[in-house]
mmCIF file of C-alpha atoms in Angstrom:
data_model
loop_
_atom_site.group_PDB
_atom_site.id
_atom_site.type_symbol
_atom_site.label_atom_id
_atom_site.label_comp_id
_atom_site.label_asym_id
_atom_site.label_seq_id
_atom_site.Cartn_x
_atom_site.Cartn_y
_atom_site.Cartn_z
ATOM 1 C CA UNK I 10 7.123 93.207 -62.832
ATOM 2 C CA UNK I 11 5.242 91.906 -65.723
ATOM 3 C CA UNK I 12 1.985 93.265 -67.172
ATOM 4 C CA UNK I 13 0.593 96.255 -68.999
ATOM 5 C CA UNK I 14 0.601 99.794 -67.817
ATOM 6 C CA UNK I 15 -2.582 101.828 -67.798
ATOM 7 C CA UNK I 16 -1.288 103.862 -70.739
ATOM 8 C CA UNK I 17 -0.614 100.747 -72.831
ATOM 9 C CA UNK I 18 -4.072 99.353 -72.048
ATOM 10 C CA UNK I 19 -5.778 102.618 -73.027
ATOM 11 C CA UNK I 20 -3.746 102.767 -76.248
ATOM 12 C CA UNK I 21 -4.787 99.229 -77.233
ATOM 13 C CA UNK I 22 -8.464 99.998 -76.442
ATOM 14 C CA UNK I 23 -8.250 103.177 -78.564
ATOM 15 C CA UNK I 24 -6.684 101.334 -81.519
ATOM 16 C CA UNK I 25 -9.243 98.489 -81.390
ATOM 17 C CA UNK I 26 -12.145 100.969 -81.070
ATOM 18 C CA UNK I 27 -10.840 102.985 -84.044
ATOM 19 C CA UNK I 28 -10.527 99.840 -86.172
ATOM 20 C CA UNK I 29 -14.047 98.711 -85.241
ATOM 21 C CA UNK I 30 -15.374 102.182 -86.081
ATOM 22 C CA UNK I 31 -13.674 102.158 -89.489
ATOM 23 C CA UNK I 32 -14.954 98.654 -90.244
ATOM 24 C CA UNK I 33 -18.496 99.717 -89.262
ATOM 25 C CA UNK I 34 -18.306 102.782 -91.550
ATOM 26 C CA UNK I 35 -17.021 100.616 -94.392
ATOM 27 C CA UNK I 36 -19.896 98.151 -93.953
ATOM 28 C CA UNK I 37 -22.489 100.964 -93.858
ATOM 29 C CA UNK I 38 -21.041 102.591 -97.001
ATOM 30 C CA UNK I 39 -20.953 99.276 -98.838
ATOM 31 C CA UNK I 40 -24.565 98.595 -97.864
ATOM 32 C CA UNK I 41 -25.650 102.056 -99.086
ATOM 33 C CA UNK I 42 -23.743 101.584 -102.336
ATOM 34 C CA UNK I 43 -25.337 98.157 -102.783
ATOM 35 C CA UNK I 44 -28.834 99.603 -102.324
ATOM 36 C CA UNK I 45 -28.126 102.376 -104.840
ATOM 37 C CA UNK I 46 -26.525 99.904 -107.248
ATOM 38 C CA UNK I 47 -29.496 97.530 -107.062
ATOM 39 C CA UNK I 48 -32.022 100.357 -107.525
ATOM 40 C CA UNK I 49 -30.073 102.019 -110.317
ATOM 41 C CA UNK I 50 -29.003 98.961 -112.306
ATOM 42 C CA UNK I 51 -32.259 97.083 -111.667
ATOM 43 C CA UNK I 52 -34.343 100.095 -112.668
ATOM 44 C CA UNK I 53 -32.213 100.753 -115.733
ATOM 45 C CA UNK I 54 -32.526 97.136 -116.826
ATOM 46 C CA UNK I 55 -36.293 97.289 -116.229
ATOM 47 C CA UNK I 56 -36.540 100.430 -118.389
ATOM 48 C CA UNK I 57 -34.370 98.957 -121.169
ATOM 49 C CA UNK I 58 -36.428 95.783 -121.390
ATOM 50 C CA UNK I 59 -39.733 97.643 -121.324
ATOM 51 C CA UNK I 60 -38.735 100.203 -123.958
ATOM 52 C CA UNK I 61 -37.311 97.497 -126.244
ATOM 53 C CA UNK I 62 -40.581 95.603 -125.956
ATOM 54 C CA UNK I 63 -42.627 98.776 -126.413
ATOM 55 C CA UNK I 64 -40.831 99.739 -129.626
ATOM 56 C CA UNK I 65 -41.545 96.281 -131.112
ATOM 57 C CA UNK I 66 -45.222 96.587 -130.215
ATOM 58 C CA UNK I 67 -45.507 100.131 -131.558
ATOM 59 C CA UNK I 68 -43.826 99.208 -134.832
ATOM 60 C CA UNK I 69 -46.117 96.227 -135.367
ATOM 61 C CA UNK I 70 -49.413 97.943 -134.454
ATOM 62 C CA UNK I 71 -52.308 97.108 -136.746
ATOM 63 C CA UNK I 72 -56.065 97.529 -137.096
ATOM 64 C CA UNK I 73 -58.130 96.137 -134.264
ATOM 65 C CA UNK I 74 -60.102 92.970 -134.858
ATOM 66 C CA UNK I 75 -63.207 95.154 -135.039
ATOM 67 C CA UNK I 76 -61.628 97.118 -137.920
ATOM 68 C CA UNK I 77 -60.677 100.157 -135.853
ATOM 69 C CA UNK I 78 -57.689 102.394 -136.545
ATOM 70 C CA UNK I 79 -54.377 101.002 -135.138
ATOM 71 C CA UNK I 80 -54.160 103.841 -132.580
ATOM 72 C CA UNK I 81 -57.181 104.209 -130.322
ATOM 73 C CA UNK I 82 -55.929 107.068 -128.162
ATOM 74 C CA UNK I 83 -52.806 109.253 -128.152
ATOM 75 C CA UNK I 84 -52.368 111.401 -125.052
ATOM 76 C CA UNK I 85 -49.360 113.115 -123.527
ATOM 77 C CA UNK I 86 -48.822 110.486 -120.824
ATOM 78 C CA UNK I 87 -50.498 107.433 -122.367
ATOM 79 C CA UNK I 88 -51.065 105.630 -125.632
ATOM 80 C CA UNK I 89 -53.567 102.930 -126.563
ATOM 81 C CA UNK I 90 -53.120 100.876 -129.714
ATOM 82 C CA UNK I 91 -53.606 97.403 -131.212
ATOM 83 C CA UNK I 92 -50.889 94.847 -131.845
ATOM 84 C CA UNK I 93 -50.578 91.059 -132.008
ATOM 85 C CA UNK I 94 -48.177 90.565 -129.107
ATOM 86 C CA UNK I 95 -48.594 86.801 -128.754
ATOM 87 C CA UNK I 96 -48.438 85.866 -132.450
ATOM 88 C CA UNK I 97 -51.891 84.263 -132.625
ATOM 89 C CA UNK I 98 -53.157 86.525 -135.435
ATOM 90 C CA UNK I 99 -55.565 88.328 -133.086
ATOM 91 C CA UNK I 100 -54.830 91.935 -132.130
ATOM 92 C CA UNK I 101 -54.611 92.763 -128.436
ATOM 93 C CA UNK I 102 -55.509 96.228 -127.154
ATOM 94 C CA UNK I 103 -52.365 97.604 -125.498
ATOM 95 C CA UNK I 104 -52.270 100.618 -123.244
ATOM 96 C CA UNK I 105 -49.097 102.173 -121.830
ATOM 97 C CA UNK I 106 -49.701 104.811 -119.184
ATOM 98 C CA UNK I 107 -48.194 106.681 -116.234
ATOM 99 C CA UNK I 108 -49.704 106.226 -112.780
ATOM 100 C CA UNK I 109 -48.311 106.841 -109.289
ATOM 101 C CA UNK I 110 -44.678 107.105 -110.382
ATOM 102 C CA UNK I 111 -44.873 103.948 -112.490
ATOM 103 C CA UNK I 112 -45.014 103.058 -116.170
ATOM 104 C CA UNK I 113 -47.817 100.537 -116.523
ATOM 105 C CA UNK I 114 -49.037 98.351 -119.364
ATOM 106 C CA UNK I 115 -52.601 97.169 -119.769
ATOM 107 C CA UNK I 116 -53.581 94.385 -122.167
ATOM 108 C CA UNK I 117 -57.099 93.542 -123.253
ATOM 109 C CA UNK I 118 -57.696 90.378 -125.283
ATOM 110 C CA UNK I 119 -60.257 90.223 -128.088
ATOM 111 C CA UNK I 120 -62.892 87.747 -126.901
ATOM 112 C CA UNK I 121 -66.409 86.993 -128.107
ATOM 113 C CA UNK I 122 -66.198 89.686 -130.784
ATOM 114 C CA UNK I 123 -65.179 92.526 -128.453
ATOM 115 C CA UNK I 124 -62.508 94.110 -126.301
ATOM 116 C CA UNK I 125 -63.998 93.957 -122.804
ATOM 117 C CA UNK I 126 -62.149 96.732 -120.942
ATOM 118 C CA UNK I 127 -63.220 95.361 -117.564
ATOM 119 C CA UNK I 128 -60.958 92.373 -118.309
ATOM 120 C CA UNK I 129 -57.880 94.503 -118.948
ATOM 121 C CA UNK I 130 -54.831 93.054 -117.180
ATOM 122 C CA UNK I 131 -52.445 95.696 -115.869
ATOM 123 C CA UNK I 132 -48.768 95.249 -115.008
ATOM 124 C CA UNK I 133 -46.235 97.656 -113.541
ATOM 125 C CA UNK I 134 -43.385 97.684 -116.039
ATOM 126 C CA UNK I 135 -41.037 100.325 -114.569
ATOM 127 C CA UNK I 136 -40.976 101.889 -111.104
ATOM 128 C CA UNK I 137 -39.344 105.141 -109.956
ATOM 129 C CA UNK I 138 -40.645 107.010 -113.008
ATOM 130 C CA UNK I 139 -40.514 110.777 -112.582
ATOM 131 C CA UNK I 140 -41.884 111.535 -116.058
ATOM 132 C CA UNK I 141 -43.447 109.676 -118.976
ATOM 133 C CA UNK I 142 -44.223 111.669 -122.086
ATOM 134 C CA UNK I 143 -45.412 110.623 -125.532
ATOM 135 C CA UNK I 144 -44.833 112.936 -128.500
ATOM 136 C CA UNK I 145 -46.442 112.365 -131.886
ATOM 137 C CA UNK I 146 -45.220 113.478 -135.303
ATOM 138 C CA UNK I 147 -46.649 113.487 -138.812
ATOM 139 C CA UNK I 148 -45.177 112.180 -142.096
ATOM 140 C CA UNK I 149 -42.809 115.174 -142.330
ATOM 141 C CA UNK I 150 -40.772 114.033 -139.306
ATOM 142 C CA UNK I 151 -37.054 114.873 -139.485
ATOM 143 C CA UNK I 152 -36.333 115.068 -135.759
ATOM 144 C CA UNK I 153 -36.118 118.859 -135.625
ATOM 145 C CA UNK I 154 -39.761 119.949 -135.760
ATOM 146 C CA UNK I 155 -42.240 120.364 -132.943
ATOM 147 C CA UNK I 156 -44.571 117.445 -132.196
ATOM 148 C CA UNK I 157 -48.241 117.518 -133.128
ATOM 149 C CA UNK I 158 -50.243 119.588 -130.651
ATOM 150 C CA UNK I 159 -52.791 118.080 -128.275
ATOM 151 C CA UNK I 160 -55.435 116.898 -128.787
ATOM 152 C CA UNK I 161 -53.678 114.927 -131.520
ATOM 153 C CA UNK I 162 -55.490 113.885 -134.704
ATOM 154 C CA UNK I 163 -54.533 110.185 -134.566
ATOM 155 C CA UNK I 164 -54.886 109.810 -138.334
ATOM 156 C CA UNK I 165 -51.855 112.128 -138.782
ATOM 157 C CA UNK I 166 -49.490 110.175 -136.517
ATOM 158 C CA UNK I 167 -46.584 108.521 -138.328
ATOM 159 C CA UNK I 168 -43.845 108.665 -135.677
ATOM 160 C CA UNK I 169 -44.069 108.204 -131.899
ATOM 161 C CA UNK I 170 -41.447 109.342 -129.414
ATOM 162 C CA UNK I 171 -41.487 108.031 -125.850
ATOM 163 C CA UNK I 172 -39.517 109.953 -123.228
ATOM 164 C CA UNK I 173 -39.049 108.207 -119.868
ATOM 165 C CA UNK I 174 -37.258 109.725 -116.876
ATOM 166 C CA UNK I 175 -36.291 107.674 -113.836
ATOM 167 C CA UNK I 176 -35.333 109.020 -110.414
ATOM 168 C CA UNK I 177 -33.514 106.868 -107.863
ATOM 169 C CA UNK I 178 -33.150 108.105 -104.321
ATOM 170 C CA UNK I 179 -31.491 111.541 -104.332
ATOM 171 C CA UNK I 180 -29.455 110.934 -107.498
ATOM 172 C CA UNK I 181 -29.885 112.808 -110.826
ATOM 173 C CA UNK I 182 -32.638 111.676 -113.187
ATOM 174 C CA UNK I 183 -31.828 109.141 -115.870
ATOM 175 C CA UNK I 184 -33.424 109.905 -119.238
ATOM 176 C CA UNK I 185 -34.436 107.251 -121.780
ATOM 177 C CA UNK I 186 -36.225 107.709 -125.069
ATOM 178 C CA UNK I 187 -37.265 105.715 -128.103
ATOM 179 C CA UNK I 188 -38.581 106.787 -131.486
ATOM 180 C CA UNK I 189 -40.868 104.343 -133.272
ATOM 181 C CA UNK I 190 -42.256 104.419 -136.789
ATOM 182 C CA UNK I 191 -45.236 102.051 -136.915
ATOM 183 C CA UNK I 192 -44.979 99.996 -140.121
ATOM 184 C CA UNK I 193 -48.704 99.990 -140.814
ATOM 185 C CA UNK I 194 -49.027 103.792 -140.533
ATOM 186 C CA UNK I 195 -46.286 104.715 -143.011
ATOM 187 C CA UNK I 196 -48.390 104.712 -146.156
ATOM 188 C CA UNK I 197 -51.718 105.802 -144.686
#
């Protein structure tokens, strides 16, 4: 007699089912890891690029084309200032702000002798933001003192700290910060 016994057949079915189950679990875990990896690395890269760009803009802020002070508004979760971001010699009005879990940047060009706020172009720079906080310091900044209290007298600002926290899925928050000393505010 040739052939398989019932016990041998059941054993083969059990082994094949176990292997398929393990392969399915491996694929699901790899897919979950890939999603987390893409969110985490992509979001981190997004934050790095944005903060590097922001620090350049903050350091190079200058008077508006209408002669206004380099900082228009300094709030706890937003800042509005003037900087020549495109190198054309004309200051753009730049606004970084927190809205709906995102760090956004608004840019208003100087046209026809004014900054027309209805023409502000807004971009989402970083998603998955759990907290965005701006702190402002005076000329006595050493890194150990308390920031200026709100509402901030913008004429006293010499150093700006940006604290950005990102939250991906159910993982711990990732904290980023930059400290910028605007060149054109140092001697004022």
